[in-house]
Coordinates of C-alpha atoms and ligand atoms in Angstrom, one line a residue:
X1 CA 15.8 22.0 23.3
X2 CA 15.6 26.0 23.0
X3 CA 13.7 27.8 20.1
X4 CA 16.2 29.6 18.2
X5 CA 15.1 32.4 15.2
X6 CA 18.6 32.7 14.0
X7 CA 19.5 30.0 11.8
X8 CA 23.1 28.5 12.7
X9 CA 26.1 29.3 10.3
X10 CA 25.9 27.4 7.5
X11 CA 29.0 25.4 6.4
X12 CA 31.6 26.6 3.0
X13 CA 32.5 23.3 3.3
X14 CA 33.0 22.3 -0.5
X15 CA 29.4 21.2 -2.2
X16 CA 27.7 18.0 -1.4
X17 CA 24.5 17.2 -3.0
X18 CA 22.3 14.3 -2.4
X19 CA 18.9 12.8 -3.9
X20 CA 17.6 10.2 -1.4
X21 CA 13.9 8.4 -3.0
X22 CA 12.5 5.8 -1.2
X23 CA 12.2 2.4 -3.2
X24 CA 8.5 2.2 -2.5
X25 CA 7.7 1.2 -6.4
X26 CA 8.8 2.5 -9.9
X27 CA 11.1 5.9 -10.1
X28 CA 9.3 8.6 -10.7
X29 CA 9.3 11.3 -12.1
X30 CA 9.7 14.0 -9.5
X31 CA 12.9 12.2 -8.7
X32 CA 14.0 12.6 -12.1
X33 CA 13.0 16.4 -11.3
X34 CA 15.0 17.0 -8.6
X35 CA 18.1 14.6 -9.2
X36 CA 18.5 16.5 -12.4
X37 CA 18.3 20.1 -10.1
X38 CA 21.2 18.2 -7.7
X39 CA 23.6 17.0 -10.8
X40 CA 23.2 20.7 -12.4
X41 CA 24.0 22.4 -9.1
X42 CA 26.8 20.0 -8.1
X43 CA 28.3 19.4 -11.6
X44 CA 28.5 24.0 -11.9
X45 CA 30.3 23.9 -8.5
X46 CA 32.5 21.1 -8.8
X47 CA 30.8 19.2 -6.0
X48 CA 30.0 15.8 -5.4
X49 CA 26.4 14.2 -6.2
X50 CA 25.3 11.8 -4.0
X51 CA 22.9 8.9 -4.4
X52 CA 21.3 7.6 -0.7
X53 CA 18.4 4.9 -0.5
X54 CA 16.3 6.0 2.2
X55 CA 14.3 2.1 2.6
X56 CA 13.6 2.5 6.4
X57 CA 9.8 1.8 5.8
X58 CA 9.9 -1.5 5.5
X59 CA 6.5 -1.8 5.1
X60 CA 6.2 0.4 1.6
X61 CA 9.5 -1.7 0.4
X62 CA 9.6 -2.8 -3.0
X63 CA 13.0 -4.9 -3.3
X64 CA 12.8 -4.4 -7.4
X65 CA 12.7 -0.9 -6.5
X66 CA 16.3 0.0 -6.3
X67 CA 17.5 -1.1 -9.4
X68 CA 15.1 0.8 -11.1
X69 CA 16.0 3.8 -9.6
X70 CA 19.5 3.4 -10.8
X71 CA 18.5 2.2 -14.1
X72 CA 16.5 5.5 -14.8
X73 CA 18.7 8.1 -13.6
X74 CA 21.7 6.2 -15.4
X75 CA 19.3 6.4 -18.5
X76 CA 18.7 9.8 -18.1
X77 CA 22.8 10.7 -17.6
X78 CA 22.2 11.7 -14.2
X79 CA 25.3 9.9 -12.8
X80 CA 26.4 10.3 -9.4
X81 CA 29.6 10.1 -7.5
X82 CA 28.9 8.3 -4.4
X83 CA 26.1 5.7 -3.8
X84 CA 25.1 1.7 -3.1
X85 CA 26.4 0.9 -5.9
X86 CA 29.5 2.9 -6.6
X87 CA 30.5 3.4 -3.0
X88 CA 32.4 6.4 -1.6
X89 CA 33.8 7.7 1.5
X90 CA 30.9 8.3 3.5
X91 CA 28.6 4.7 3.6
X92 CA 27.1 3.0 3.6
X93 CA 24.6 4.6 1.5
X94 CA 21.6 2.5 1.8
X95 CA 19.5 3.0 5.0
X96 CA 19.1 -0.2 6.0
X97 CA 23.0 -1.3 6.8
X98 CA 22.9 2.1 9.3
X99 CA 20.1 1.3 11.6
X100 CA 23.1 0.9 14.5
X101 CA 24.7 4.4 13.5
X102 CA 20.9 5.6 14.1
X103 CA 20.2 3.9 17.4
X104 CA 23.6 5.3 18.7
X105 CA 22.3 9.0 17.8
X106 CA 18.6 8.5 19.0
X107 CA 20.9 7.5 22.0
X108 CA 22.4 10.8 22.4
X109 CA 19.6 12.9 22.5
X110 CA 17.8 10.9 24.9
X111 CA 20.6 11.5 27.1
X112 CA 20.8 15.3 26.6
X113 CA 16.8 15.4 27.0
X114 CA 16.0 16.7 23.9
X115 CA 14.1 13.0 23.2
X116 CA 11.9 10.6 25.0
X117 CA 10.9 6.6 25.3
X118 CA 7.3 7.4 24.6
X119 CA 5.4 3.6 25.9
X120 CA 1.8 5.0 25.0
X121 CA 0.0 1.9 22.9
X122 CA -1.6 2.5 20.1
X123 CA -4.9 2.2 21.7
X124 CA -3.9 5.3 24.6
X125 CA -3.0 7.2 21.3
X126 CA -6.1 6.5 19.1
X127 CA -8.2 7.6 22.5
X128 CA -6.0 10.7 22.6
X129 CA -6.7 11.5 19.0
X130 CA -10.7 10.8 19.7
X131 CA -10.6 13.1 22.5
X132 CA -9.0 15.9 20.6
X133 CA -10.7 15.6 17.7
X134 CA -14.1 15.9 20.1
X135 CA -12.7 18.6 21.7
X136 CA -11.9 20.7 17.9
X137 CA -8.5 20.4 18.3
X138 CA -5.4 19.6 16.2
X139 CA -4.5 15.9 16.8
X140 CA -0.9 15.7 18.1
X141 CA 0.8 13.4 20.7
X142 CA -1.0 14.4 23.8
X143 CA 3.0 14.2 25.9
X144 CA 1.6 11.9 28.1
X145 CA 5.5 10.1 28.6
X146 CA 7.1 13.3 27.8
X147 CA 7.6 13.5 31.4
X148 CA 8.4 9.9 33.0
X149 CA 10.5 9.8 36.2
X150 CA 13.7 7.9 35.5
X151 CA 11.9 5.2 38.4
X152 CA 9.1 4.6 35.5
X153 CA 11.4 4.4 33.0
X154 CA 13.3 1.5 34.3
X155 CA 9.7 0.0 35.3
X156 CA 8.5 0.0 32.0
X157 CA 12.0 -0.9 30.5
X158 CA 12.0 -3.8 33.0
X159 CA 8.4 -5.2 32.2
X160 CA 9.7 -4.9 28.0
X161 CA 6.8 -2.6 27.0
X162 CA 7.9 -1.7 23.8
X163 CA 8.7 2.1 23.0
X164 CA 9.6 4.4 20.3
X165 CA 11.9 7.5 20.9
X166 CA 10.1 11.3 19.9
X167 CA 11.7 14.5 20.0
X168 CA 10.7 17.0 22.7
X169 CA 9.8 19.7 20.7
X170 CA 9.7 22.6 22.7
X171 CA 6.0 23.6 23.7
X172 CA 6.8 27.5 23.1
X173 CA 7.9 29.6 20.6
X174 CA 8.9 29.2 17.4
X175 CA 11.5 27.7 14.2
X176 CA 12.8 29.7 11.6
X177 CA 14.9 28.7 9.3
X178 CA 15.9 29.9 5.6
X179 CA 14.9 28.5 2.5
X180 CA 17.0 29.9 -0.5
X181 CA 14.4 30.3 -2.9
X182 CA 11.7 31.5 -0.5
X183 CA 13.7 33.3 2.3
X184 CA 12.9 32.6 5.9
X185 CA 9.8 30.5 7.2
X186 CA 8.7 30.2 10.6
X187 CA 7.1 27.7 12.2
X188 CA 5.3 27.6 15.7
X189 CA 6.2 24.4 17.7
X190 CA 2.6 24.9 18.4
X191 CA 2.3 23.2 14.9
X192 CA 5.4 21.1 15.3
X193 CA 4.1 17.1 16.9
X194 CA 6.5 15.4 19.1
X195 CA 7.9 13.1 16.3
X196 CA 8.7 10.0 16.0
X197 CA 12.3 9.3 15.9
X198 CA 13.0 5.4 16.0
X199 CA 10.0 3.5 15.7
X200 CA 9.3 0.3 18.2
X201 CA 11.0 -2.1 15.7
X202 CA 14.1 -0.8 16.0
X203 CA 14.2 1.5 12.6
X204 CA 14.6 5.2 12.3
X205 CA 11.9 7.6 10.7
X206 CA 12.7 9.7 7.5
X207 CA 13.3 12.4 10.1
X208 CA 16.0 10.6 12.2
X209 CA 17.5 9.0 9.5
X210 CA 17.8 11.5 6.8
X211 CA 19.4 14.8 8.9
X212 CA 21.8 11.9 10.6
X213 CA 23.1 11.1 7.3
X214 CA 23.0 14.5 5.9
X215 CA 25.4 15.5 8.6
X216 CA 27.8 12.4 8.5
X217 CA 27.7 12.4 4.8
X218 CA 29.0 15.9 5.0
X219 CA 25.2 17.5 2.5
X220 CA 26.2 20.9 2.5
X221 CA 22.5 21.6 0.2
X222 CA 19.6 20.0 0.8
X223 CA 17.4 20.5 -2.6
X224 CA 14.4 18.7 -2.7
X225 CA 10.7 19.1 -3.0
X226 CA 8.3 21.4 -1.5
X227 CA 6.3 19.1 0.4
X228 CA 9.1 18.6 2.6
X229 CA 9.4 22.4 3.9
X230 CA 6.6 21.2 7.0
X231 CA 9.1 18.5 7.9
X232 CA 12.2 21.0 7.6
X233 CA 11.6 22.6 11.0
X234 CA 11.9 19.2 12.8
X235 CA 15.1 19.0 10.9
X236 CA 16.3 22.1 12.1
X237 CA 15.6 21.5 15.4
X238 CA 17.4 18.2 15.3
X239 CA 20.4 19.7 13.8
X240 CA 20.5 22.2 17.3
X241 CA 20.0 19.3 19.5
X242 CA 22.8 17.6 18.0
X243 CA 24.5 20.7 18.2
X244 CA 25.5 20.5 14.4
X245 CA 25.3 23.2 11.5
X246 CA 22.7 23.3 8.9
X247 CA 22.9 22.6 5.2
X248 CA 21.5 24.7 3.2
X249 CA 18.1 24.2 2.1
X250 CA 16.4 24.7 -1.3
X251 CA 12.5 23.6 -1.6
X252 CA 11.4 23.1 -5.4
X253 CA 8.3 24.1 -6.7
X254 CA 6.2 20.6 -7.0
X255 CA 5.6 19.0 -10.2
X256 CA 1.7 19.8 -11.3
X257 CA -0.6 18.6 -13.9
X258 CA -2.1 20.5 -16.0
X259 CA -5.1 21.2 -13.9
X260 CA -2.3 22.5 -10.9
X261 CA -3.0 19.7 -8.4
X262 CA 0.1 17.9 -7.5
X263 CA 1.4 15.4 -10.1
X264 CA -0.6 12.4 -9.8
X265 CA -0.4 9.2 -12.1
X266 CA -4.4 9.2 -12.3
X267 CA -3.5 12.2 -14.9
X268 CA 0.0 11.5 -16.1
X269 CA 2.0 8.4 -15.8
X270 CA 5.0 9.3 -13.5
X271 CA 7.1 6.0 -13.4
X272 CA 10.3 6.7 -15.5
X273 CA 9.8 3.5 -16.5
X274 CA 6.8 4.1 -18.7
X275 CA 8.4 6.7 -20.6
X276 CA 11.2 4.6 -21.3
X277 CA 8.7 2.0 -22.2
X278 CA 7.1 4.1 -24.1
X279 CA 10.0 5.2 -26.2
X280 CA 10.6 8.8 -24.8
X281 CA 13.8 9.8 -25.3
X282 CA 15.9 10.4 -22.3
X283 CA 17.3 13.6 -23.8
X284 CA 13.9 14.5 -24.3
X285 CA 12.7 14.0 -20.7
X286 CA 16.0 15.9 -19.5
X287 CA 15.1 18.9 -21.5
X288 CA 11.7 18.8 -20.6
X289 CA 12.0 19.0 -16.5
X290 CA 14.8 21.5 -17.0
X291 CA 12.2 24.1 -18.4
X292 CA 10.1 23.7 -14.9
X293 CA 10.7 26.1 -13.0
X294 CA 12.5 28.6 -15.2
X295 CA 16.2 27.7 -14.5
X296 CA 17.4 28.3 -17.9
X297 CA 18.0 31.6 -18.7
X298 CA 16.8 33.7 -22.1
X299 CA 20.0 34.3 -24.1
X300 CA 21.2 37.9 -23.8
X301 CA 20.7 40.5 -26.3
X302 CA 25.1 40.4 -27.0
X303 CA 24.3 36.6 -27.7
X304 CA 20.9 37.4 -30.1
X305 CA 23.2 39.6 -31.7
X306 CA 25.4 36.9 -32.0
X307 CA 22.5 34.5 -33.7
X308 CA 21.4 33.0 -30.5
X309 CA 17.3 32.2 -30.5
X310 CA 15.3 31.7 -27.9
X311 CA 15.0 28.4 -27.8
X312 CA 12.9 25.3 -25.4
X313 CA 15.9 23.0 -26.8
X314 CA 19.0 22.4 -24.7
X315 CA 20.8 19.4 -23.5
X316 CA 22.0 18.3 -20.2
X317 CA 25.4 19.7 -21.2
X318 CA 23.7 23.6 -22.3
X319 CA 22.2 23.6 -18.8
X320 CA 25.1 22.9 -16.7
X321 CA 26.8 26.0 -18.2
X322 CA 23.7 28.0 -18.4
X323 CA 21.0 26.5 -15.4
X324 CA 21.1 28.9 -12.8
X325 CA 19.0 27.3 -9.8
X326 CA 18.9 30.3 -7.3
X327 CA 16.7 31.8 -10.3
X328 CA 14.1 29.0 -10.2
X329 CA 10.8 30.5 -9.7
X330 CA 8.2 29.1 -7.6
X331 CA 4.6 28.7 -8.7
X332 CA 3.5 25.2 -10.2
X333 CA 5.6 24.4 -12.8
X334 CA 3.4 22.3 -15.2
X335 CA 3.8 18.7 -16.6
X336 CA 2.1 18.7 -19.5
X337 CA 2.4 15.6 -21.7
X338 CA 1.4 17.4 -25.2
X339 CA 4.6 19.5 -24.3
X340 CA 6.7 16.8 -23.8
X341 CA 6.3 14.4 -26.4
X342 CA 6.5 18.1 -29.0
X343 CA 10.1 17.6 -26.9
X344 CA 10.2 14.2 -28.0
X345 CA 9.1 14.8 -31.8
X346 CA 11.7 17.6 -32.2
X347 CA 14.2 15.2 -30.9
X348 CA 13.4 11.7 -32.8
X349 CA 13.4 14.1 -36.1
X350 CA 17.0 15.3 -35.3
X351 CA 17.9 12.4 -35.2
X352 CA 19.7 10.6 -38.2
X353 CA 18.0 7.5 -39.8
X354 CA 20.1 5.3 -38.6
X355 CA 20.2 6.4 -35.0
X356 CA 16.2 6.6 -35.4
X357 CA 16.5 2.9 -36.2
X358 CA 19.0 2.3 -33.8
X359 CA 16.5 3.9 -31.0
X360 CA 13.3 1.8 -32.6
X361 CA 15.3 -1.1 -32.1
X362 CA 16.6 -0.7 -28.4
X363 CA 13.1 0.0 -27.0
X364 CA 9.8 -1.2 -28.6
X365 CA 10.9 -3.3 -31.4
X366 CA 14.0 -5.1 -29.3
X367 CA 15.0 -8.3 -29.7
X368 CA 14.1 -9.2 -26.0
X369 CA 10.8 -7.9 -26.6
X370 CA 9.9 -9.1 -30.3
X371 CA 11.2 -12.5 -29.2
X372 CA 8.7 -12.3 -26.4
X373 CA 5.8 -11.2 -28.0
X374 CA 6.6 -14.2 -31.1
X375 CA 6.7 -16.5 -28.1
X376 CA 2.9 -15.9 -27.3
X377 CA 1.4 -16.3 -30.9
X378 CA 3.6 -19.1 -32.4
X379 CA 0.9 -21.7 -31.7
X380 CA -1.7 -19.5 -32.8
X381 CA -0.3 -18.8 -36.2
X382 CA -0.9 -20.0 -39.3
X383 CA 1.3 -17.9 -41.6
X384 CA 4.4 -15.5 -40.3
X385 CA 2.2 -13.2 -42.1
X386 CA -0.2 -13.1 -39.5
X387 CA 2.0 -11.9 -36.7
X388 CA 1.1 -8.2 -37.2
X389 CA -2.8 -8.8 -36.7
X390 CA -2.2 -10.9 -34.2
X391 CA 0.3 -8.6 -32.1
X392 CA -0.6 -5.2 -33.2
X393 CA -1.6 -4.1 -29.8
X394 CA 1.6 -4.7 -28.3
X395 CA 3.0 -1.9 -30.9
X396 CA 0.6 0.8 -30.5
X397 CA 1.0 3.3 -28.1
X398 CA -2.7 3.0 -27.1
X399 CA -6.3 1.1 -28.3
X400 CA -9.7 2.8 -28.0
X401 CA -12.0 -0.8 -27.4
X402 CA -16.1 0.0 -28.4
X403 CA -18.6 -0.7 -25.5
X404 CA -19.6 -4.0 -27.4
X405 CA -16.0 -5.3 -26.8
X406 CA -15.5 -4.4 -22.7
X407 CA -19.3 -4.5 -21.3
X408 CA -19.9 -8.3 -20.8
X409 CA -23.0 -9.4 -22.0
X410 CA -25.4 -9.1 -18.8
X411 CA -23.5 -5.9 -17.1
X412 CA -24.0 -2.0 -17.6
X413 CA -20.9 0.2 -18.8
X414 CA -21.3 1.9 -15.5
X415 CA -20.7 -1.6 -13.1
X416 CA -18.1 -2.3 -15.6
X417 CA -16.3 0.5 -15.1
X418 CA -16.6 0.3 -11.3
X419 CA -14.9 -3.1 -11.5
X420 CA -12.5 -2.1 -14.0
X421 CA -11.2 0.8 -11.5
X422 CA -10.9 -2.4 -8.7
X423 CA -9.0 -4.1 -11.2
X424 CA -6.6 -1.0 -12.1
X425 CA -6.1 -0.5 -7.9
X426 CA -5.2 -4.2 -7.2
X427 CA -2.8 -4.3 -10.6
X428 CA -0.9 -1.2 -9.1
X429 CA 0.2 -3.5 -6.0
X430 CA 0.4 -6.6 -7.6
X431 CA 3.7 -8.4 -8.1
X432 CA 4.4 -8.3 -12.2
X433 CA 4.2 -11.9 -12.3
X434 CA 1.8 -14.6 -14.0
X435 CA 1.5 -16.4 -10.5
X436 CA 1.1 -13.1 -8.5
X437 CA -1.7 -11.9 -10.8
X438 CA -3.8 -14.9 -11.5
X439 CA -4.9 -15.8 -7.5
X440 CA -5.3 -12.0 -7.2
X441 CA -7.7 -11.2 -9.8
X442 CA -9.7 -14.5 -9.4
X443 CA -9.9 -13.0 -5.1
X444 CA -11.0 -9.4 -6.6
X445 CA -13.6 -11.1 -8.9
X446 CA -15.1 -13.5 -6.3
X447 CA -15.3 -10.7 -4.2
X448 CA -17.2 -8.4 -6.3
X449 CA -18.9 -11.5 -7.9
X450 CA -17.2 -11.1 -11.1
X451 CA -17.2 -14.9 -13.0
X452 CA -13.3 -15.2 -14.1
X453 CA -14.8 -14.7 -17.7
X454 CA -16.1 -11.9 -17.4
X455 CA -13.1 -10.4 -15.0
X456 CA -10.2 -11.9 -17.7
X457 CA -12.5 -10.8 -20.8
X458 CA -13.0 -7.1 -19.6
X459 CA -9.0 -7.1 -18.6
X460 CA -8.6 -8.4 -22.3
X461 CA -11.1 -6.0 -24.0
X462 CA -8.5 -2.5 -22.5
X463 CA -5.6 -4.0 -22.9
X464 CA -6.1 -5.4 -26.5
X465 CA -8.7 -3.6 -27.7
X466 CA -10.3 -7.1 -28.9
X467 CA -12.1 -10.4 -27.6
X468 CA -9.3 -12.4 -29.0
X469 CA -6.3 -12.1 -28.2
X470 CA -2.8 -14.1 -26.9
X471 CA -3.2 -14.9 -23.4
X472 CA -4.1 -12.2 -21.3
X473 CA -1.8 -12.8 -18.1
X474 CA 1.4 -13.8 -20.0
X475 CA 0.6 -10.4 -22.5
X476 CA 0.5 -8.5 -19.6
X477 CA 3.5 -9.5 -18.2
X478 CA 5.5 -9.2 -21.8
X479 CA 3.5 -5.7 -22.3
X480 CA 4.9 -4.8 -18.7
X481 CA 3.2 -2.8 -15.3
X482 CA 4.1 0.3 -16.7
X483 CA 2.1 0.6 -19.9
X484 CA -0.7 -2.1 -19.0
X485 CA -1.9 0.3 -16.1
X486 CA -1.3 3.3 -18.5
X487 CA -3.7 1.7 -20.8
X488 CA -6.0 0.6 -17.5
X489 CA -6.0 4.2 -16.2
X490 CA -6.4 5.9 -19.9
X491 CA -8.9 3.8 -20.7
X492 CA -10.9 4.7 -17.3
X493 CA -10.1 8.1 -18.3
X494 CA -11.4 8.1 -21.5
X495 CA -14.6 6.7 -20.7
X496 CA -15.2 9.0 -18.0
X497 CA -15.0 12.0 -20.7
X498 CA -17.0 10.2 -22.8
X499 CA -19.8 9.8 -20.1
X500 CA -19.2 13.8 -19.0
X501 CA -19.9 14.6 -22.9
X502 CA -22.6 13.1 -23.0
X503 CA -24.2 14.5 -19.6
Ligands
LIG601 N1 13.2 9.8 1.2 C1 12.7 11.1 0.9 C2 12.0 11.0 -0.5 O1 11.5 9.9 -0.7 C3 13.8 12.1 0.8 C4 13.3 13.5 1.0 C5 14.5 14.4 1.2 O2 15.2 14.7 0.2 O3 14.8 14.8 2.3 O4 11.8 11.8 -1.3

C-alpha cells in the first residue's frame, strides 16, 4: 500500500447519504444531530438518505436498541429511503447479515498484500504494549506477523491458532485527505496503528465494515462527527487498497455542554428517549440541533425589507430550503438545555388548545401510562381522590428529596452519595425489567454492605422524593430508564452543588 497526498477523484455519482449508529443502548442525541445534517443535505439534492445499523460489536449489543433508533428518528420526521426496515436496492442494511460480504473483502486485500493474519495473543501484545510504554513510546502493534513467510502462515493456519486480519499501513510517509468543512488534513502513518480489520471471531471492525458498505452502497458523502476524522485516514487508505474512489467527507463540529467538553449524559441527558419521555416536542428538538453549527442562514436585507425577522424559529421544512451545510461553522456548538426547552415553551404556546391537549395526552398523561401508574396504587387507595398524592411523582418533571428523607438513619450524606453513584452506574446497564433489577441491586448492596432497606429506601427517597411510596421496582419500570436515571444523575448533581456551596 503506497502513501498518496492527492486524494482520488471523487464520484458525481447522484447523492447518497447515510447515518450508520451502533445500537449500543438508547438513541442519542448526536445521532439525531447528524441524521438531521444527512436528511437536510440529501432531501436539497434530491438524493437518497440512508439508514445502516452498524451492530458488529457484539459485545456493546443492545437488541432493544434498534427499534429505538427507528422510533426516534421517525419521531423526529427524519425518514429515510433505504434501511432494515424499509429495504432498498443496496442490502442488507444491517451489519450483521454481511459478515460474508466482509470476509470476501478482508480476502482481497490479504491477497494483494495490503493486509495480514496477525496470530500475536493477547498476552505477546499486552508485553508489547509494556515494553513500549517503558520505553516512552506510543503503544501500537509492534508488526511482529507483519512479515510471516507464507511456510508460517500455513503452520500456524494448520495448528488453528486463531488470527485477526490488520491492514499494513505503510511505515512511511503520510495521508491526506480533504475534509469539506476543514480542507485537507494529513496524517503521518507514523500515527496510523496497523488496524484491525476482522476480528478472530469472524466479525469485521467499524473500519472494515463501514468503508465496504459505503462503497457497495454507492455513499457519495460521508457526514458524520468529528471524532471520527482520526479514523478517516485508515478509511482513505482502505479505499486505495481496494482501488475504489472516495466519498466525500464532511466532519461536524461535536455536540458540547455548556462547559465545552464533549456532550456527556453526566451533564445533559442525551437518549432521545428522555426527551420524548419528558414531553419535548420533536419539532422543538429539530429546531434546536439545526441552530448548532450555524447552518441556517440570517435572512437578507431584500427579505427584512420584505418583513422577514431574524428569527431562532424554523421547522424542518424552513431548513431544507434555507440550511446550507458547506456554511456550518466549526467550533463547539453548545447544547444547552435552558435554550432548548425556551424552544420547547415557544412551541407548546403556539400550539392550539386542543392540540396542547392532544400532545398532554400522547406522552405524560397517556392512557398506557395513566393506566399503569393506577395499576400500582389501586390497593393502596382509599378514595379515587387520593390518586394525585399518591402518584404525584410520576407527573413532575423532577423532586428535590431533604437529607432527612435519602440519608438512612446510621449513614453520612457523603457514603450515601457514594453508594447512590454505584447505584446510578449499575441502573445504566441494567435490563429495564423488575427481575433484571431486583438480584442486581441486592448484588451491589451486599457488596458494598448496603442492607436491602437501606439500598431500596435511598433508591425510593430520589426517585419519589418520599419514604412512602408504590413499589419502588415496579415504579421504576412504569417511570422508565430514561427519566429514573435522569432523576438518579440530577439528583447526584444537585447535591454535589449543594456540598460545593457550602465549601
Ligand atoms: N457506527 C458509527 C457510529 O456509531 C458510524 C460512524 C460513521 O458514520 O462512520 O457513529
Amino acid at each position: 500500500m503506497n502513501s498518496s497526498t492527492t486524494p482520488a477523484p471523487v464520484s458525481s455519482a447522484p447523492i447518497r447519504v447515510r447515518i450508520a449508529p451502533s445500537p449500543t443502548g438508547d438513541p442519542h442525541v448526536g445521532t439525531a444531530y447528524i441524521g438531521l445534517i444527512n436528511f437536510i443535505y440529501a432531501r436539497q439534492r434530491g438524493g437518497q438518505f440512508v439508514l445502516r445499523i452498524e451492530d458488529t460489536d457484539r459485545a456493546r449489543f443492545v437488541a432493544t436498541s434498534e427499534q429505538m433508533i427507528f422510533d426516534a428518528l421517525r419521531w423526529l420526521g427524519l425518514s429515510w429511503d433505504e434501511g432494515p426496515d424499509v429495504g432498498g436496492p443496496y442490502g442488507p442494511y444491517r451489519q450483521s447479515e454481511r459478515t460474508e460480504i466482509y470476509r470476501e473483502h478482508a480476502e482481497i486485500l490479504l491477497a494483494n498484500g495490503t493486509a495480514y493474519r496477525c496470530f500475536c495473543t493477547a498476552e505477546d501484545l499486552e508485553a508489547a504494549r509494556k515494553h513500549q510504554m517503558a520505553a516512552k513510546l506510543p503503544p501500537r502493534y509492534p508488526g511482529t506477523c507483519r512479515n510471516l513467510t507464507p511456510d508460517q502462515i500455513a503452520e500456524n493456519l494448520a495448528a488453528e491458532k486463531p488470527f485477526v486480519i490488520r491492514m499494513a499501513v505503510p511505515t512511511e510517509g503520510e495521508t491526506t485527505f480533504r475534509d469539506e468543512l476543514r480542507g485537507e488534513i494529513t496524517f503521518s502513518h507514523n500515527n496510523v496503528d496497523d488496524q484491525v480489520l476482522m476480528k478472530s471471531d469472524g466479525f469485521p471492525t467499524y473500519h472494515l465494515a463501514n468503508v465496504v458498505d459505503d462503497y457497495l452502497m454507492r455513499i457519495t458523502d460521508v457526514i458524520r462527527a468529528e471524532e471520527w476524522i482520526s479514523s478517516t485516514p485508515k478509511h482513505v487508505l482502505l479505499y486505495q487498497a481496494f482501488g475504489w474512489p472516495q466519498p466525500r467527507f464532511w466532519h461536524m463540529p461535536l455536540l458540547r455542554n455548556i462547559d465545552k467538553s464533549k456532550i456527556s449524559k453526566r451533564k445533559n441527558p442525551v437518549s432521545l428517549v428522555y426527551y420524548r419521555q419528558a414531553g419535548f416536542l420533536p419539532q422543538a428538538i429539530i429546531n434546536f440541533l439545526g441552530l448548532m453549527g450555524g447552518g441556517m442562514p440570517s435572512p437578507t436585507p431584500v427579505e427584512i425589507v420584505n418583513g422577514a425577522k431574524e428569527t431562532e424559529v424554523f421547522s424542518l421544512e424552513e431548513m431544507v430550503q434555507r440550511f446550507e451545510v458547506p456554511n456550518i461553522r466549526l467550533g463547539g456548538p453548545v447544547f444547552d438545555l435552558t435554550k432548548l426547552k425556551w424552544l420547547n415553551s415557544e412551541y407548546l404556546r403556539a400550539l392550539p388548545p386542543d392540540t396542547f391537549f392532544a400532545a398532554l395526552r400522547e406522552t405524560v398523561l397517556s392512557d398506557q401510562y395513566l393506566r399503569d401508574v393506577a395499576t400500582l396504587v389501586q390497593s393502596r387507595i382509599e378514595t379515587l381522590g387520593e390518586f394525585g398524592n399518591l402518584t404525584a411523582f410520576f407527573f413532575q418533571d423532577n423532586v428535590l428529596p431533604p437529607p432527612e428523607v435519602w440519608v438512612p438513619k446510621k449513614r453520612t450524606p457523603e457514603e450515601t452519595l457514594l453508594f447512590a453513584a454505584e447505584q446510578l452506574a449499575l441502573l445504566e446497564t441494567t435490563d429495564w425489567t423488575t427481575e433484571a433489577i431486583e438480584p442486581a441491586l441486592k448484588q451491589l448492596g451486599e457488596t458494598h454492605s448496603w442492607s436491602v432497606k437501606e439500598n431500596f429506601m435511598l433508591l425510593r427517597a430520589i426517585l419519589t422524593g418520599s419514604t412512602m411510596s408504590p413499589p419502588l421496582l415496579e415504579s421504576m419500570v412504569v417511570f422508565g430508564k430514561a427519566r429514573t436515571l435522569d432523576r438518579l444523575r440530577r439528583f447526584l448533581d444537585t447535591q454535589k452543588k449543594l456540598a460545593a456551596n457550602k465549601k
